[in-house]
XYZ file of C-alpha atoms in Angstrom:
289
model
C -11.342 18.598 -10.575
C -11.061 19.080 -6.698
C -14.347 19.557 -4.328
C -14.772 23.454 -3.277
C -14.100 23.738 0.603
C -10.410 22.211 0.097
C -7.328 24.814 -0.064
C -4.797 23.017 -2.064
C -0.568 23.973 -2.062
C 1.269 25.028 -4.779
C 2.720 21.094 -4.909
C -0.966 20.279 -5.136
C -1.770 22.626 -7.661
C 1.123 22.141 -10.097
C 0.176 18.185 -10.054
C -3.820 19.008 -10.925
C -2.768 21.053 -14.111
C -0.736 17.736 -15.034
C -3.507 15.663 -14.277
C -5.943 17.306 -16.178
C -3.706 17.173 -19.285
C -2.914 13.449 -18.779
C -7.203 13.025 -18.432
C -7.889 14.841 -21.833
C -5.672 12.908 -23.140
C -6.853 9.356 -21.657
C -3.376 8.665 -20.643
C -1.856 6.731 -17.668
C -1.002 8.576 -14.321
C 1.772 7.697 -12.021
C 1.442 9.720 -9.043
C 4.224 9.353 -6.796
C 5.861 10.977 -3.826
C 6.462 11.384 -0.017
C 4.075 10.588 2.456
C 0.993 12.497 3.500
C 1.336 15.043 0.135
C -2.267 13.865 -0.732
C -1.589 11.821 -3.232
C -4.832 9.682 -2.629
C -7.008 12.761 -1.975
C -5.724 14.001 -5.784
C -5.862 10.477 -7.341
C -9.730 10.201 -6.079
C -10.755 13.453 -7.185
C -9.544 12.526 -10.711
C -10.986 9.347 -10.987
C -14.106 10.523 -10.222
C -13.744 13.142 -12.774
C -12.803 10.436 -15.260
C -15.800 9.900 -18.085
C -15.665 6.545 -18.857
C -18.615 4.481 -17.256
C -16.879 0.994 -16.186
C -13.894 2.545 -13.407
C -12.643 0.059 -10.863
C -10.684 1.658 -7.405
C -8.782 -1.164 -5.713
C -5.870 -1.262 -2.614
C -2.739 -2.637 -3.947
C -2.732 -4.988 -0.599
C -6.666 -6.014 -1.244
C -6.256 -6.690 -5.354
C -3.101 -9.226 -4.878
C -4.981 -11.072 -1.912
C -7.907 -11.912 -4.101
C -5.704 -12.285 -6.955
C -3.885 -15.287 -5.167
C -6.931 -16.864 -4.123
C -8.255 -16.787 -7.735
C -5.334 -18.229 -8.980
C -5.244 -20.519 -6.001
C -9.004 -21.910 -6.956
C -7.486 -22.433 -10.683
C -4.011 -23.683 -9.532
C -4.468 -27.073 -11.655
C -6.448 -25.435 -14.820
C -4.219 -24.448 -17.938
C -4.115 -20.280 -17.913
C -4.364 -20.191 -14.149
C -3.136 -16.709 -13.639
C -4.508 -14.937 -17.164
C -8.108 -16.569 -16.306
C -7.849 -14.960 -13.312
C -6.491 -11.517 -14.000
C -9.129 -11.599 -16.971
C -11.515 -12.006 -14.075
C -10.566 -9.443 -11.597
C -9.866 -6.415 -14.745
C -13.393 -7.522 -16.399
C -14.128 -5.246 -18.607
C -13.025 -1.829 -16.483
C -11.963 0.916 -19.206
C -9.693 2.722 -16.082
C -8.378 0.550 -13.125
C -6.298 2.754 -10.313
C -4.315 1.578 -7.430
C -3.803 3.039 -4.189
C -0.557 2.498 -2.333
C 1.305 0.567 -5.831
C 4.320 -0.631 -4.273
C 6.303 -3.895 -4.464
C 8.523 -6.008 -2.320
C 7.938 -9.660 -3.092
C 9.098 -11.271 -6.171
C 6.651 -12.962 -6.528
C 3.962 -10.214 -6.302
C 6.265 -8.153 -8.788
C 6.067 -11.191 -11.780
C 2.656 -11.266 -11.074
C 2.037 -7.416 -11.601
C 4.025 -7.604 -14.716
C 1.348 -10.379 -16.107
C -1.302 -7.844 -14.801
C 0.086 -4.555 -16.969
C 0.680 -6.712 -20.279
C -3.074 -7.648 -19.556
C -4.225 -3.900 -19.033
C -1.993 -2.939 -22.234
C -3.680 -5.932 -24.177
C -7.466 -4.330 -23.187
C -6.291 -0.706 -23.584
C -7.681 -0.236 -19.811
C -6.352 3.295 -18.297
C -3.979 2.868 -15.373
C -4.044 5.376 -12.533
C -1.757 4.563 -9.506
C -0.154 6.325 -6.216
C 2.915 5.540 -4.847
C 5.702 6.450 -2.228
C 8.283 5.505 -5.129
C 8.877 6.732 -8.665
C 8.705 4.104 -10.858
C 12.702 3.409 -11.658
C 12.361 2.659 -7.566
C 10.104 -0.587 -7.475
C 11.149 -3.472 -6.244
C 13.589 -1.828 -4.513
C 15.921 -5.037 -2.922
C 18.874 -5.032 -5.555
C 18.038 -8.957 -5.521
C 15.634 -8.944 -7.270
C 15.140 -5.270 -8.896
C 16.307 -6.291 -12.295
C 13.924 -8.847 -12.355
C 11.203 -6.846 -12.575
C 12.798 -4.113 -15.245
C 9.877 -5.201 -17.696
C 7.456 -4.397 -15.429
C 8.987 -0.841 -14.598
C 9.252 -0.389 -18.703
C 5.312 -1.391 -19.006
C 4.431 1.173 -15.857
C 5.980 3.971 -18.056
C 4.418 2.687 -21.329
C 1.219 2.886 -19.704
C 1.248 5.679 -17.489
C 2.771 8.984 -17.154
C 5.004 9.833 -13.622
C 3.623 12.978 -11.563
C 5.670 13.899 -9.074
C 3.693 15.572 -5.983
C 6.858 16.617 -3.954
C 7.328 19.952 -1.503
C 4.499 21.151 1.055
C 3.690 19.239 4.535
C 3.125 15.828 5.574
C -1.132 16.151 6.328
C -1.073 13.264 7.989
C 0.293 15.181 10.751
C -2.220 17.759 10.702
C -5.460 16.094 9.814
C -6.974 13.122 10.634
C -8.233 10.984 14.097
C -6.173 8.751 16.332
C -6.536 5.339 15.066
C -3.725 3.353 17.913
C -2.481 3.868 20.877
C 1.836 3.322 22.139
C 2.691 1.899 24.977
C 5.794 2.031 26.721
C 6.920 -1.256 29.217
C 7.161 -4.260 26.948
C 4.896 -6.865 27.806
C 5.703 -10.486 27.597
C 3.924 -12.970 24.865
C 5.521 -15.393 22.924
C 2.054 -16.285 20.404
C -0.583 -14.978 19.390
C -3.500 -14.658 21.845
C -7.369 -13.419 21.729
C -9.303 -12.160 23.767
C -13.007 -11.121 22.451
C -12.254 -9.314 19.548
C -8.457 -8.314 20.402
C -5.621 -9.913 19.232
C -2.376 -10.378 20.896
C 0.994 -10.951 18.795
C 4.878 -10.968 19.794
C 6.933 -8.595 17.553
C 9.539 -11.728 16.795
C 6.232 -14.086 16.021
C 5.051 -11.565 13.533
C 6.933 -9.798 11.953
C 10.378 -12.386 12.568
C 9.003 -15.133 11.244
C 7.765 -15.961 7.328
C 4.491 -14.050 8.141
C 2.659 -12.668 4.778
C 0.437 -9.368 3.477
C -2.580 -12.271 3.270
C -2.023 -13.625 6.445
C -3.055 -9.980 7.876
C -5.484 -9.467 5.708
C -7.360 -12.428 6.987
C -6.611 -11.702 10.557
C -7.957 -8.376 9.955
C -11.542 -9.792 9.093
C -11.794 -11.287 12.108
C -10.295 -9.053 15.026
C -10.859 -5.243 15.067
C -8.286 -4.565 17.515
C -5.028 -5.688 17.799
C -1.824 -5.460 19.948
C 1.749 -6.102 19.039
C 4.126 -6.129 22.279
C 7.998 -6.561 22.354
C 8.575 -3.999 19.446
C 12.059 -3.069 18.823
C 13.716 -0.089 17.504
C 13.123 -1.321 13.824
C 16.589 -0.564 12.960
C 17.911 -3.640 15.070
C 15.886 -5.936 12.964
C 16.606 -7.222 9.481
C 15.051 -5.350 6.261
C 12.136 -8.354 5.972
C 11.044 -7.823 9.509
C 10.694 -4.061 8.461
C 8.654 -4.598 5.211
C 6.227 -6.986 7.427
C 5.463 -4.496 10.272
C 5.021 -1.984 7.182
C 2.502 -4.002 5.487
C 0.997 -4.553 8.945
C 0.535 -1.268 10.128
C -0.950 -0.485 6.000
C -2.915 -3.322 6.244
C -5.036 -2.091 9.877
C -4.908 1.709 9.047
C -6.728 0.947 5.571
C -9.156 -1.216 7.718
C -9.537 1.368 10.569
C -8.549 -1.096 13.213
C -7.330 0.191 16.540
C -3.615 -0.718 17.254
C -1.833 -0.744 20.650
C 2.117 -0.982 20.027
C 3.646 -2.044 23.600
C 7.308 -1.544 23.565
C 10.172 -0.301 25.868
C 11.445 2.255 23.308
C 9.863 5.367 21.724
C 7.664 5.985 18.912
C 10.701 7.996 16.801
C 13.282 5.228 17.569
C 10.911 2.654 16.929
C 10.475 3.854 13.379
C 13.726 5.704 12.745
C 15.391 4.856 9.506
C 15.057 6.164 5.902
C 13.227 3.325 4.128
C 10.461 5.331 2.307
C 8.042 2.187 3.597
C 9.469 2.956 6.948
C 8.875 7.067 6.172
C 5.189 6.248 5.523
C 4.366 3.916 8.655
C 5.674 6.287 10.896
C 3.818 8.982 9.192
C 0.441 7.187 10.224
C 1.490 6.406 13.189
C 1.778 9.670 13.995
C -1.478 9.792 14.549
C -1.680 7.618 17.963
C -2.750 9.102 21.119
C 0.521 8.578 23.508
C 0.693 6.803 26.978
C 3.125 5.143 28.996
């Protein structure tokens, strides 16, 4: 299933067998575990493996921003949101997610619509995630809310843990941002060329959103967020959003420059599993100050 030239751990090796038994069977997979296990590297390798001719590979962050804009163009049509997730599935006999994880309610009612569509088409699921499954939606607001979603994950996929060996993100891979120490003073965000200036407090403190980043993204390749705090200090929404923002320019290979008076490991210290994987790639930054 895996490429020759690759050396895989006994973690990785114990999660193939179960992937290859879930594949000749056509079921589901759930892959789920820390950060930097490989969980992409194994997920790619067996969708490409897969047989089935119509496969669709989508980023969790990428599929709900064109959802909403689909269901945006439709917004005063009757069937809005199934027209639309009838759209984006099409006729795909396997659909897999990368980075499957859920902290808006609204996101989460609109992923439950998604998997009774997928169960309705008999389309095979294949997903990664930092969480298990019982752990989505994690904010005990709104967690039971989405308890028929969690039941329809399980009906349609089976969990695979990929637990134990080391975080490769550590080992492997090329700088991709840069930390600054000395926090610099900006109160909006400002552009110069291509570069993009934001304020900790005006991005992350304030009702900022996944699509909003997204669509800065497309236009400015390299961005700069001064004033950052030890994350800590600031309240669990302000930590999601500088989660999804640092996901959101690593999967777009953007070049970040954090400016802030306070080190990388207290900026990021904490044990949110969302915080756990952004400091993971942000491991990879070259250091200054």
């Amino acid at each position: 299933m895996v490429k020759s030239g690759y050396e895989l751990d006994e973690a990785q090796l114990r999660a193939i067998g179960r992937l290859q038994e879930l594949g000749e069977r056509r079921r589901g997979v759930y892959l789920h575990g820390p950060v930097g296990r490989g969980k992409s590297f194994l997920a790619d390798a067996f969708f490409e493996v897969l047989p089935a001719k119509r496969k669709r590979r989508v980023h969790f962050h990428a599929f709900f921003q064109e959802l909403h804009a689909r269901i945006s163009a439709r917004l005063h049509e009757r069937g809005a949101v199934k027209k639309a997730v009838d759209e984006l599935i099409g006729r795909a006999d396997v659909l897999a997610f990368d980075e499957f994880h859920l902290h808006d309610i609204g996101d989460a009612m609109l992923m439950t619509r998604l998997l009774e569509a997928l169960r309705a088409s008999r389309t095979m699921v294949v997903a990664t995630s930092n969480y298990p499954p019982d752990g989505l939606l994690p904010n005990p607001l709104y967690h039971d809310l989405f308890l028929p979603g969690i039941a329809l994950v399980k009906e349609l996929m089976d969990a695979v843990e990929l637990t134990g060996g080391p975080d490769y993100r550590l080992l492997r891979g090329r700088p991709r941002s840069r930390f600054e120490t000395g926090a610099i003073c900006t109160t909006a965000p400002e552009t110069t060329g291509d570069q993009l200036w934001f304020d900790f407090g005006d991005l992350c403190e304030k009702p900022t959103s996944t699509q909003d980043y997204l669509e800065l993204a497309k236009r400015f390749d390299d961005w700069v967020i001064t004033a950052v705090p030890r994350l800590e200090t600031v309240d669990r929404e302000a930590q999601q959003r500088f989660a999804n923002v640092v996901d959101v320019l690593v999967d777009k290979d953007i070049r970040l420059t954090l400016v802030s008076d306070h080190p990388l490991h207290e900026i990021v210290g904490g044990n949110s599993l969302d915080l756990a994987r952004t400091a993971s790639r942000l491991e990879l930054i070259n250091t200054t100050g």
